[in-house]
Short mmCIF file of C-alpha atoms in Angstrom, two decimals:
data_model
loop_
_atom_site.label_atom_id
_atom_site.label_comp_id
_atom_site.label_asym_id
_atom_site.label_seq_id
_atom_site.Cartn_x
_atom_site.Cartn_y
_atom_site.Cartn_z
CA MET H 64 53.42 -8.02 58.26
CA HIS H 65 51.27 -6.01 60.69
CA THR H 66 47.40 -6.92 60.25
CA GLU H 67 44.91 -4.47 62.16
CA ALA H 68 42.42 -6.27 64.22
CA LEU H 69 39.01 -6.04 63.27
CA PRO H 70 36.76 -3.93 65.61
CA ALA H 71 35.07 -5.75 68.27
CA ASP H 72 31.77 -4.71 67.43
CA THR H 73 31.21 -6.19 63.80
CA PRO H 74 27.71 -5.74 61.96
CA ALA H 75 27.02 -9.34 62.76
CA GLU H 76 27.97 -8.70 66.49
CA ASP H 77 25.91 -5.61 66.35
CA SER H 78 22.95 -7.72 64.87
CA ALA H 79 23.27 -10.31 67.46
CA THR H 80 23.14 -7.94 70.20
CA ASP H 81 20.14 -5.91 69.03
CA THR H 82 18.34 -9.12 68.58
CA ALA H 83 19.32 -10.53 72.32
CA THR H 84 18.18 -7.05 73.59
CA ARG H 85 14.83 -7.21 71.55
CA ASP H 86 14.09 -10.77 73.01
CA ARG H 87 14.66 -9.64 76.64
CA LEU H 88 12.55 -6.87 76.26
CA VAL H 89 9.54 -9.10 74.55
CA ILE H 90 10.05 -11.53 77.52
CA ALA H 91 10.29 -8.91 80.24
CA LEU H 92 6.89 -7.16 78.71
CA LEU H 93 5.05 -10.39 78.50
CA LEU H 94 6.19 -11.40 82.17
CA VAL H 95 4.87 -8.23 83.68
CA SER H 96 1.69 -8.48 81.63
CA ALA H 97 0.98 -12.17 82.55
CA PHE H 98 1.86 -11.23 86.03
CA THR H 99 -0.80 -8.70 86.33
CA VAL H 100 -3.65 -10.96 84.44
CA ILE H 101 -2.71 -14.09 86.51
CA LEU H 102 -2.65 -12.01 89.93
CA ASN H 103 -6.19 -10.90 88.90
CA GLU H 104 -7.45 -14.61 88.86
CA THR H 105 -7.45 -15.03 92.84
CA ILE H 106 -7.67 -11.21 93.87
CA MET H 107 -11.46 -12.18 94.47
CA SER H 108 -10.93 -15.02 96.86
CA VAL H 109 -11.11 -12.91 100.02
CA ALA H 110 -13.38 -10.30 98.50
CA LEU H 111 -16.73 -12.48 98.20
CA PRO H 112 -18.26 -11.98 101.52
CA ARG H 113 -17.74 -8.02 101.22
CA LEU H 114 -19.36 -7.96 97.61
CA MET H 115 -22.38 -10.30 99.18
CA VAL H 116 -23.06 -7.64 101.57
CA ASP H 117 -22.72 -4.56 99.26
CA LEU H 118 -24.53 -6.21 96.30
CA LYS H 119 -27.18 -7.87 98.34
CA VAL H 120 -26.64 -11.37 96.94
CA THR H 121 -26.35 -14.92 98.17
CA ALA H 122 -22.75 -17.06 98.34
CA ASN H 123 -24.02 -19.11 95.27
CA ALA H 124 -24.66 -15.96 93.12
CA ALA H 125 -21.35 -14.26 94.32
CA GLN H 126 -19.53 -17.55 93.43
CA TRP H 127 -20.19 -17.08 89.90
CA LEU H 128 -17.65 -14.22 89.77
CA THR H 129 -15.15 -17.52 90.13
CA THR H 130 -17.02 -19.84 88.22
CA ALA H 131 -17.71 -17.46 85.14
CA PHE H 132 -14.04 -16.70 85.15
CA LEU H 133 -12.94 -20.20 85.21
CA LEU H 134 -15.38 -20.91 82.60
CA THR H 135 -14.31 -18.29 80.26
CA MET H 136 -10.55 -19.38 80.61
CA ALA H 137 -11.20 -23.21 79.96
CA THR H 138 -13.22 -22.36 76.96
CA VAL H 139 -10.99 -19.78 75.33
CA ILE H 140 -7.52 -21.45 75.77
CA PRO H 141 -8.06 -24.32 73.52
CA VAL H 142 -8.47 -21.86 70.64
CA THR H 143 -5.17 -20.03 71.58
CA GLY H 144 -3.36 -22.80 69.55
CA PHE H 145 -4.92 -21.48 66.46
CA LEU H 146 -4.35 -17.75 67.37
CA LEU H 147 -0.66 -17.96 67.95
CA GLN H 148 -0.28 -19.95 64.74
CA ARG H 149 -2.56 -17.42 62.69
CA PHE H 150 -1.40 -14.07 63.93
CA HIS H 151 1.52 -11.88 64.79
CA THR H 152 3.18 -11.85 68.32
CA ARG H 153 2.05 -8.07 68.81
CA SER H 154 -1.68 -8.50 67.35
CA VAL H 155 -2.18 -11.31 69.85
CA PHE H 156 -0.75 -9.30 72.78
CA PHE H 157 -2.88 -6.13 72.02
CA ALA H 158 -5.93 -8.41 71.89
CA ALA H 159 -5.19 -9.93 75.16
CA MET H 160 -4.07 -6.70 77.28
CA SER H 161 -7.10 -4.97 75.42
CA PHE H 162 -9.52 -7.51 76.73
CA PHE H 163 -8.00 -7.65 80.22
CA SER H 164 -7.92 -3.72 80.52
CA LEU H 165 -11.69 -3.46 79.12
CA GLY H 166 -12.97 -6.04 81.71
CA THR H 167 -10.95 -4.41 84.52
CA PHE H 168 -12.79 -1.20 83.92
CA LEU H 169 -16.07 -2.65 83.45
CA CYS H 170 -15.57 -4.47 87.06
CA ALA H 171 -14.57 -1.15 88.42
CA ILE H 172 -17.85 0.62 87.49
CA SER H 173 -19.92 -1.91 87.92
CA PRO H 174 -23.29 -1.17 90.08
CA SER H 175 -24.31 -4.53 90.58
CA LEU H 176 -23.30 -8.17 90.21
CA GLY H 177 -24.43 -9.01 86.34
CA PRO H 178 -22.41 -6.31 84.92
CA LEU H 179 -19.38 -7.56 87.48
CA ILE H 180 -19.75 -10.83 86.03
CA VAL H 181 -19.58 -9.52 82.45
CA GLY H 182 -16.33 -7.70 83.39
CA ARG H 183 -14.69 -10.89 84.89
CA VAL H 184 -15.57 -12.80 81.49
CA VAL H 185 -13.90 -10.07 79.47
CA GLN H 186 -11.03 -9.82 81.72
CA ALA H 187 -10.69 -13.80 81.48
CA ILE H 188 -10.61 -13.75 77.52
CA GLY H 189 -7.43 -11.57 77.84
CA THR H 190 -5.82 -13.74 80.54
CA ALA H 191 -6.41 -16.77 78.69
CA ILE H 192 -4.60 -15.65 75.75
CA MET H 193 -1.70 -14.21 77.65
CA MET H 194 -0.44 -17.13 79.25
CA PRO H 195 -0.11 -19.50 76.11
CA LEU H 196 1.30 -16.16 74.41
CA LEU H 197 4.11 -15.97 76.88
CA MET H 198 5.16 -19.63 76.97
CA THR H 199 5.19 -20.03 73.06
CA THR H 200 7.10 -16.95 72.90
CA VAL H 201 9.69 -17.83 75.35
CA MET H 202 10.22 -21.36 73.91
CA THR H 203 10.73 -19.94 70.29
CA LEU H 204 13.28 -17.16 71.51
CA VAL H 205 15.36 -18.97 74.43
CA PRO H 206 17.82 -21.62 73.61
CA PRO H 207 17.09 -24.70 75.51
CA ALA H 208 20.47 -24.53 77.20
CA VAL H 209 19.51 -21.59 79.27
CA ARG H 210 15.96 -22.28 79.26
CA GLY H 211 15.43 -23.18 82.86
CA LYS H 212 16.71 -19.58 84.07
CA THR H 213 13.68 -18.10 82.01
CA MET H 214 11.07 -20.63 82.75
CA GLY H 215 12.19 -19.86 86.54
CA ASN H 216 10.68 -16.23 85.93
CA ILE H 217 7.48 -17.75 84.60
CA SER H 218 7.24 -19.90 87.58
CA ILE H 219 6.82 -16.75 89.49
CA VAL H 220 4.16 -15.36 87.35
CA ILE H 221 2.31 -18.97 87.44
CA SER H 222 2.82 -19.68 91.26
CA VAL H 223 3.49 -16.47 92.84
CA ALA H 224 0.80 -14.14 91.33
CA PRO H 225 -2.06 -16.64 92.47
CA ALA H 226 -0.50 -17.13 96.12
CA ILE H 227 -0.51 -13.47 96.73
CA GLY H 228 -3.79 -12.79 95.30
CA PRO H 229 -5.58 -13.19 98.43
CA THR H 230 -3.09 -11.38 100.37
CA ILE H 231 -3.32 -8.13 98.14
CA SER H 232 -7.11 -8.59 98.30
CA GLY H 233 -7.08 -8.45 101.87
CA ILE H 234 -4.84 -5.38 102.39
CA ILE H 235 -7.07 -3.54 100.02
CA LEU H 236 -10.41 -4.38 101.27
CA SER H 237 -9.07 -3.37 104.90
CA PHE H 238 -8.76 0.36 103.95
CA LEU H 239 -10.79 0.77 100.60
CA ASP H 240 -14.00 -0.20 98.67
CA TRP H 241 -13.93 -3.49 96.78
CA ARG H 242 -13.95 -1.38 93.30
CA TRP H 243 -10.57 -0.42 94.10
CA MET H 244 -8.99 -3.98 93.64
CA PHE H 245 -9.82 -2.98 89.95
CA TRP H 246 -9.03 0.49 89.81
CA LEU H 247 -5.49 -0.05 91.00
CA VAL H 248 -4.69 -2.75 88.37
CA LEU H 249 -6.35 -0.79 85.51
CA PRO H 250 -3.21 1.69 85.07
CA ILE H 251 -0.76 -1.25 85.19
CA GLY H 252 -2.90 -2.89 82.60
CA LEU H 253 -3.19 0.21 80.47
CA GLY H 254 0.78 0.85 81.00
CA ALA H 255 1.54 -2.62 79.77
CA LEU H 256 -0.94 -2.27 76.54
CA ALA H 257 0.96 1.06 75.84
CA LEU H 258 4.37 -0.09 76.22
CA GLY H 259 3.59 -3.03 74.24
CA TYR H 260 2.00 -1.25 71.60
CA SER H 261 5.06 0.97 71.27
CA LYS H 262 7.89 -1.30 72.04
CA LEU H 263 6.92 -4.97 71.10
CA VAL H 264 8.12 -6.52 67.88
CA ASN H 265 6.72 -9.51 66.29
CA VAL H 266 9.06 -12.58 66.83
CA THR H 267 7.11 -15.18 65.13
CA THR H 268 5.98 -16.04 61.59
CA PRO H 269 2.22 -16.42 61.26
CA ARG H 270 1.11 -19.19 58.76
CA LYS H 271 -2.37 -19.53 57.22
CA VAL H 272 -4.12 -22.34 59.24
CA PRO H 273 -7.95 -23.10 59.16
CA LEU H 274 -10.07 -22.92 61.94
CA ASP H 275 -12.36 -26.25 62.37
CA ILE H 276 -15.65 -24.40 63.90
CA PRO H 277 -17.12 -27.68 64.93
CA SER H 278 -14.10 -28.08 67.05
CA VAL H 279 -14.39 -24.90 68.61
CA VAL H 280 -17.92 -25.38 69.61
CA MET H 281 -16.95 -28.88 70.93
CA SER H 282 -14.14 -27.51 72.73
CA ALA H 283 -16.35 -24.79 74.39
CA ILE H 284 -18.82 -27.22 75.51
CA GLY H 285 -16.67 -30.11 76.39
CA PHE H 286 -13.93 -28.11 78.70
CA GLY H 287 -16.71 -25.61 80.00
CA GLY H 288 -19.05 -28.53 81.06
CA LEU H 289 -15.96 -30.21 82.75
CA VAL H 290 -14.95 -26.70 84.69
CA TYR H 291 -18.65 -25.65 85.44
CA GLY H 292 -19.43 -29.31 86.94
CA LEU H 293 -16.42 -29.35 88.93
CA SER H 294 -17.22 -25.97 90.06
CA SER H 295 -20.73 -26.57 90.78
CA ILE H 296 -19.41 -29.29 93.35
CA GLY H 297 -17.40 -26.54 95.19
CA GLU H 298 -20.56 -24.01 94.97
CA GLY H 299 -23.21 -26.57 96.35
CA HIS H 300 -20.71 -28.11 98.86
CA GLY H 301 -20.62 -31.70 97.41
CA GLU H 302 -24.38 -31.43 96.50
CA GLY H 303 -23.97 -29.58 93.02
CA GLY H 304 -25.26 -26.00 91.96
CA PRO H 305 -28.62 -24.95 90.07
CA VAL H 306 -28.41 -27.96 87.64
CA PRO H 307 -28.05 -31.95 88.85
CA LEU H 308 -24.53 -32.59 89.57
CA TRP H 309 -24.05 -35.09 86.80
CA ALA H 310 -25.57 -33.25 84.05
CA PRO H 311 -22.59 -30.90 82.86
CA LEU H 312 -19.97 -33.44 83.99
CA ALA H 313 -21.47 -36.04 81.48
CA VAL H 314 -22.35 -33.66 78.77
CA GLY H 315 -18.63 -32.27 79.18
CA GLY H 316 -17.06 -35.65 79.35
CA GLY H 317 -19.08 -37.11 76.28
CA VAL H 318 -18.27 -34.02 74.03
CA LEU H 319 -14.80 -33.94 75.12
CA ALA H 320 -14.33 -37.45 73.80
CA LEU H 321 -15.84 -36.18 70.72
CA PHE H 322 -13.46 -33.41 70.47
CA VAL H 323 -10.49 -35.62 70.99
CA TRP H 324 -11.62 -38.09 68.41
CA ARG H 325 -12.18 -35.05 65.89
CA GLN H 326 -8.60 -33.70 66.63
CA ILE H 327 -7.26 -37.04 66.06
CA ARG H 328 -8.72 -37.20 62.48
CA LEU H 329 -7.93 -33.71 61.61
CA ALA H 330 -4.23 -33.88 63.07
CA PRO H 331 -2.61 -35.20 59.79
CA ARG H 332 -4.01 -32.73 57.61
CA ASP H 333 -2.90 -30.10 59.91
CA ARG H 334 -6.45 -28.61 60.63
CA ALA H 335 -6.73 -29.72 64.35
CA LEU H 336 -7.59 -26.87 66.78
CA LEU H 337 -5.52 -28.84 69.31
CA ASP H 338 -2.91 -31.01 68.16
CA LEU H 339 -2.85 -33.94 70.53
CA ARG H 340 0.13 -35.48 69.07
CA THR H 341 1.82 -33.72 71.82
CA PHE H 342 0.77 -36.54 74.16
CA ARG H 343 3.02 -38.91 71.92
CA VAL H 344 5.95 -37.16 73.78
CA ARG H 345 6.45 -39.05 76.98
CA VAL H 346 7.87 -36.25 78.74
CA PHE H 347 5.33 -33.91 77.82
CA THR H 348 2.51 -36.22 78.80
CA VAL H 349 3.79 -37.19 82.40
CA SER H 350 4.70 -33.40 82.72
CA VAL H 351 1.16 -32.29 82.10
CA ILE H 352 -0.23 -34.69 84.67
CA MET H 353 2.24 -33.86 87.50
CA MET H 354 1.24 -30.09 86.28
CA GLY H 355 -2.58 -31.12 87.08
CA PHE H 356 -1.93 -32.54 90.64
CA ALA H 357 0.22 -29.35 91.30
CA MET H 358 -2.55 -27.09 90.42
CA MET H 359 -4.90 -29.27 92.21
CA SER H 360 -2.72 -28.69 95.55
CA LEU H 361 -2.29 -25.05 94.92
CA PHE H 362 -5.75 -24.09 94.29
CA GLY H 363 -7.21 -26.49 97.10
CA MET H 364 -4.85 -25.05 99.30
CA ILE H 365 -5.81 -21.37 98.57
CA ILE H 366 -9.54 -21.95 99.43
CA LEU H 367 -9.03 -24.34 102.44
CA LEU H 368 -6.36 -22.31 104.26
CA PRO H 369 -7.98 -19.14 104.54
CA ILE H 370 -11.38 -21.04 105.69
CA TYR H 371 -9.59 -22.82 108.36
CA MET H 372 -7.80 -19.59 109.57
CA GLN H 373 -10.79 -17.56 109.72
CA ASN H 374 -13.43 -20.02 110.90
CA VAL H 375 -11.34 -22.08 113.11
CA LEU H 376 -8.57 -19.95 114.41
CA GLY H 377 -10.83 -16.75 114.26
CA LEU H 378 -8.51 -14.59 111.82
CA SER H 379 -9.61 -11.56 109.96
CA ALA H 380 -9.52 -11.83 105.99
CA LEU H 381 -6.41 -9.52 106.16
CA GLN H 382 -4.74 -11.56 108.96
CA SER H 383 -5.23 -14.75 106.84
CA GLY H 384 -3.99 -13.25 103.67
CA LEU H 385 -0.86 -11.95 105.27
CA MET H 386 -0.23 -15.60 106.70
CA LEU H 387 -0.18 -16.43 103.00
CA LEU H 388 2.34 -13.92 102.04
CA PRO H 389 5.74 -15.87 103.02
CA GLY H 390 4.76 -18.75 101.32
CA GLY H 391 4.14 -16.93 98.08
CA LEU H 392 7.40 -14.66 98.64
CA THR H 393 9.34 -17.99 99.01
CA MET H 394 8.14 -19.24 95.71
CA GLY H 395 8.96 -16.07 94.15
CA LEU H 396 12.50 -15.97 95.57
CA LEU H 397 13.33 -19.49 94.67
CA ALA H 398 12.01 -19.67 91.36
CA PRO H 399 15.10 -17.99 89.65
CA PHE H 400 17.46 -20.40 91.61
CA VAL H 401 15.28 -23.34 90.67
CA GLY H 402 15.43 -22.25 87.08
CA ARG H 403 19.37 -22.35 87.12
CA MET H 404 19.53 -25.63 88.97
CA PHE H 405 17.56 -27.17 86.14
CA ASP H 406 19.83 -26.03 83.60
CA ARG H 407 22.65 -27.54 85.61
CA LEU H 408 20.70 -30.75 87.13
CA GLY H 409 17.82 -31.37 84.83
CA ALA H 410 14.25 -32.09 85.99
CA ARG H 411 14.32 -35.31 87.93
CA LYS H 412 16.73 -34.22 90.64
CA LEU H 413 14.23 -31.30 91.41
CA VAL H 414 10.78 -32.52 90.82
CA ILE H 415 11.36 -35.77 93.23
CA PRO H 416 12.02 -33.74 96.25
CA GLY H 417 9.43 -31.11 95.13
CA ALA H 418 6.63 -33.74 94.85
CA VAL H 419 7.96 -35.08 98.47
CA ALA H 420 7.95 -31.53 100.06
CA VAL H 421 4.33 -30.92 98.52
CA SER H 422 3.14 -34.47 100.01
CA ALA H 423 4.74 -33.64 103.27
CA ALA H 424 2.82 -30.12 103.62
CA LEU H 425 -0.68 -31.77 102.87
CA TRP H 426 0.14 -34.48 105.12
CA LEU H 427 0.76 -31.63 107.91
CA MET H 428 -2.18 -29.69 107.03
CA ALA H 429 -4.21 -32.69 107.53
CA SER H 430 -3.00 -32.79 111.18
CA LEU H 431 -4.55 -29.12 111.84
CA GLY H 432 -7.10 -28.82 114.53
CA GLN H 433 -8.67 -26.22 116.72
CA ASP H 434 -5.47 -26.02 118.79
CA SER H 435 -3.08 -25.89 116.01
CA GLY H 436 -0.77 -22.84 116.24
CA LEU H 437 -0.23 -20.23 113.73
CA PRO H 438 3.49 -21.42 113.71
CA THR H 439 2.35 -24.99 112.17
CA VAL H 440 0.17 -23.12 109.49
CA LEU H 441 3.08 -20.99 108.62
CA LEU H 442 5.40 -23.93 108.56
CA SER H 443 3.11 -26.21 106.51
CA HIS H 444 2.55 -23.34 103.86
CA ILE H 445 6.02 -22.56 103.68
CA VAL H 446 7.01 -26.10 102.88
CA LEU H 447 4.33 -26.48 100.23
CA SER H 448 5.52 -23.35 98.58
CA VAL H 449 8.95 -24.47 98.37
CA GLY H 450 7.82 -27.95 97.05
CA LEU H 451 5.60 -26.20 94.30
CA ALA H 452 8.49 -23.87 93.35
CA LEU H 453 10.86 -27.08 92.65
CA LEU H 454 8.03 -28.32 90.65
CA PHE H 455 6.67 -25.64 88.31
CA THR H 456 9.87 -24.75 86.67
CA PRO H 457 11.03 -28.06 85.59
CA LEU H 458 7.55 -29.07 84.69
CA PHE H 459 7.25 -26.26 82.32
CA ALA H 460 10.64 -26.54 80.88
CA SER H 461 10.57 -30.21 80.16
CA SER H 462 7.04 -30.41 78.65
CA LEU H 463 7.36 -27.87 76.37
CA GLY H 464 11.08 -28.10 75.71
CA SER H 465 10.35 -31.88 74.74
CA LEU H 466 8.09 -31.00 71.63
CA PRO H 467 9.01 -30.09 68.32
CA LYS H 468 8.87 -26.49 67.58
CA PRO H 469 5.46 -26.54 65.43
CA LEU H 470 3.61 -27.97 68.45
CA TYR H 471 4.86 -25.37 70.97
CA SER H 472 1.89 -23.43 70.66
CA TYR H 473 -0.74 -26.48 71.02
CA GLY H 474 1.62 -27.64 74.06
CA SER H 475 0.73 -24.26 75.58
CA ALA H 476 -2.74 -24.17 75.13
CA LEU H 477 -3.04 -27.62 76.50
CA LEU H 478 -0.75 -26.93 79.38
CA GLY H 479 -3.08 -24.00 80.27
CA THR H 480 -6.23 -25.88 79.93
CA THR H 481 -4.94 -28.48 82.16
CA GLN H 482 -3.87 -25.95 84.82
CA GLN H 483 -7.50 -24.38 84.64
CA ILE H 484 -9.28 -27.61 84.76
CA ALA H 485 -7.01 -29.15 87.55
CA GLY H 486 -7.25 -25.73 89.66
CA ALA H 487 -11.16 -26.31 89.44
CA ALA H 488 -10.90 -30.03 90.15
CA GLY H 489 -8.46 -29.21 93.32
CA ILE H 490 -11.35 -26.68 94.42
CA ALA H 491 -14.22 -29.10 94.10
CA LEU H 492 -12.32 -31.87 95.52
CA PHE H 493 -11.08 -30.14 98.78
CA VAL H 494 -14.36 -28.23 99.14
CA SER H 495 -16.60 -31.30 98.70
CA VAL H 496 -14.58 -33.46 100.72
CA MET H 497 -14.63 -30.57 103.69
CA SER H 498 -18.46 -29.88 103.25
CA LEU H 499 -19.33 -33.46 103.68
CA ARG H 500 -17.07 -34.01 106.78
CA ILE H 501 -18.70 -30.79 108.16
CA GLY H 502 -22.09 -32.05 107.49
CA ALA H 503 -21.33 -35.34 109.40
CA ARG H 504 -19.61 -33.91 112.32
CA LEU H 505 -22.77 -31.41 112.96
CA ALA H 506 -25.10 -34.28 112.71
CA GLU H 507 -23.02 -36.08 115.48
CA GLY H 508 -23.72 -33.02 117.68
CA ALA H 509 -20.26 -31.01 117.19
CA ASP H 510 -20.39 -27.31 117.24
CA MET H 511 -19.49 -25.39 113.94
CA VAL H 512 -15.90 -24.57 114.51
CA ALA H 513 -14.88 -28.35 115.70
CA ALA H 514 -17.07 -29.55 112.57
CA THR H 515 -15.09 -26.91 110.32
CA ALA H 516 -11.51 -28.17 111.79
CA ALA H 517 -12.58 -31.90 111.16
CA GLY H 518 -13.67 -30.83 107.25
CA VAL H 519 -10.59 -29.09 106.54
CA ARG H 520 -8.43 -31.97 108.01
CA ALA H 521 -10.48 -34.43 105.50
CA GLY H 522 -9.97 -32.21 102.89
CA PHE H 523 -6.38 -31.85 103.36
CA LEU H 524 -6.28 -35.58 104.07
CA CYS H 525 -7.85 -36.46 100.36
CA GLY H 526 -5.27 -34.09 98.85
CA ALA H 527 -2.23 -35.64 100.69
CA ALA H 528 -3.24 -39.26 99.46
CA ILE H 529 -3.32 -38.05 95.90
CA SER H 530 -0.17 -36.37 96.31
CA LEU H 531 1.43 -39.83 96.56
CA ALA H 532 0.54 -40.38 92.93
CA MET H 533 2.42 -37.04 92.19
CA ILE H 534 5.64 -38.79 93.76
CA ALA H 535 5.26 -41.83 91.61
CA ALA H 536 5.05 -39.80 88.67
CA ALA H 537 7.90 -37.44 89.50
CA PHE H 538 10.29 -40.42 88.73
CA PHE H 539 9.47 -40.67 85.21
CA VAL H 540 10.01 -36.97 84.38
CA ARG H 541 13.11 -36.40 82.12
CA ARG H 542 15.21 -33.59 80.87
CA PRO H 543 14.23 -32.35 77.32
CA PRO H 544 16.42 -33.13 74.46
CA ALA H 545 19.10 -30.73 73.73
CA VAL H 546 18.11 -30.39 70.17
CA PRO H 547 14.32 -30.50 70.16
CA PRO H 548 12.72 -33.10 67.71
CA THR H 549 11.63 -31.92 64.23
CA ASP H 550 8.43 -33.89 64.35
CA VAL H 551 6.55 -36.03 66.65
#
């Protein structure tokens, strides 16, 4: 008996295809939007000297453009776990890009430092919401077996955007007024907002979770105090900022301890602002620690290497920015391949050589002197970029992939908070060690160029020593289970 074959495109297959297309569109929109907001995080780094002249402000005052941004990020990110549980994907995205676009516009029209700082704070609110939204959405939509490939694309956002920020800033400042850093970004932000508003669909199911107000206050004071204290070390070159150095660190650390205690008490009742049961998962904990070390290395390098190139080798801001471009592009090109390798090989075979490469690059940077050539600078930065590319994707995928689905949003928030605090700590540590060494060499009678070279070497030497702990931690990273746990 002849039986007619069923059409290839059955309703079920059509539905699956439509869902897959929808998911790809959602992730692509979030990736583009996240790249835009993260790029903005470091775009100010080489613009501060120009702003000091144009706005007639001191270096410490101008540094608040970075400090206020980091402070806002550290304050808002812990709350995103609640936001992602409580509201639809579309609503959270719209809020994030609206804040970012509004902040960018305020920065572009700012007549003085005060309004510019306000604009940066509003930008930071949108940035803080966007990254946990991206991570949580990816963990929800992408199957574990192919998650590495998508995480590779996210690594482009996390690592390349901050790395090429100074380059783009240097190019813009060489030809245009500093306000164009914001005017050129604004259409991208508005375009992403419009496209997301018309195309983005909700991919998560909100649930009514309570917001614990005391936890929000403790989080803001605790995380904000730590970031402010660490940033003050960098501002004051190891001597603190406008308040005693110990005060914000002590207050932040003390309040953070109370915050942790309260979260542990509230977690069994599902009322915690940040569910710290994520740290019961060993793979998540080790991955977060390694991510902290990696972000310290990245942000410390972003600050110190341009100082070395401009103040020791005599390069311009544009030239030093261009010197960082090959490393940033290397990270971007490698990230998708690292994601595919993670799907095949797991985490440990990537993070161990990655940690070794980062350490080797920092040791090489610790040897830079007045007579070092540009090829050595370029080589060390590219090696560091290769190492970070091998680290970021496996750490993202392993950390969040090891968690049960209800904890994805909290894990994303904790990962984002760790990145901000570690970035601030890296800047504070590298800059403080450098500044103390510069002061010692000047007291010995060295000229400023020689003293700066010695200071940069000392900063990188400190980072290189810490990187040895990252190598040790790499041996404890594991591939997340194929089937995520249902509870902790």
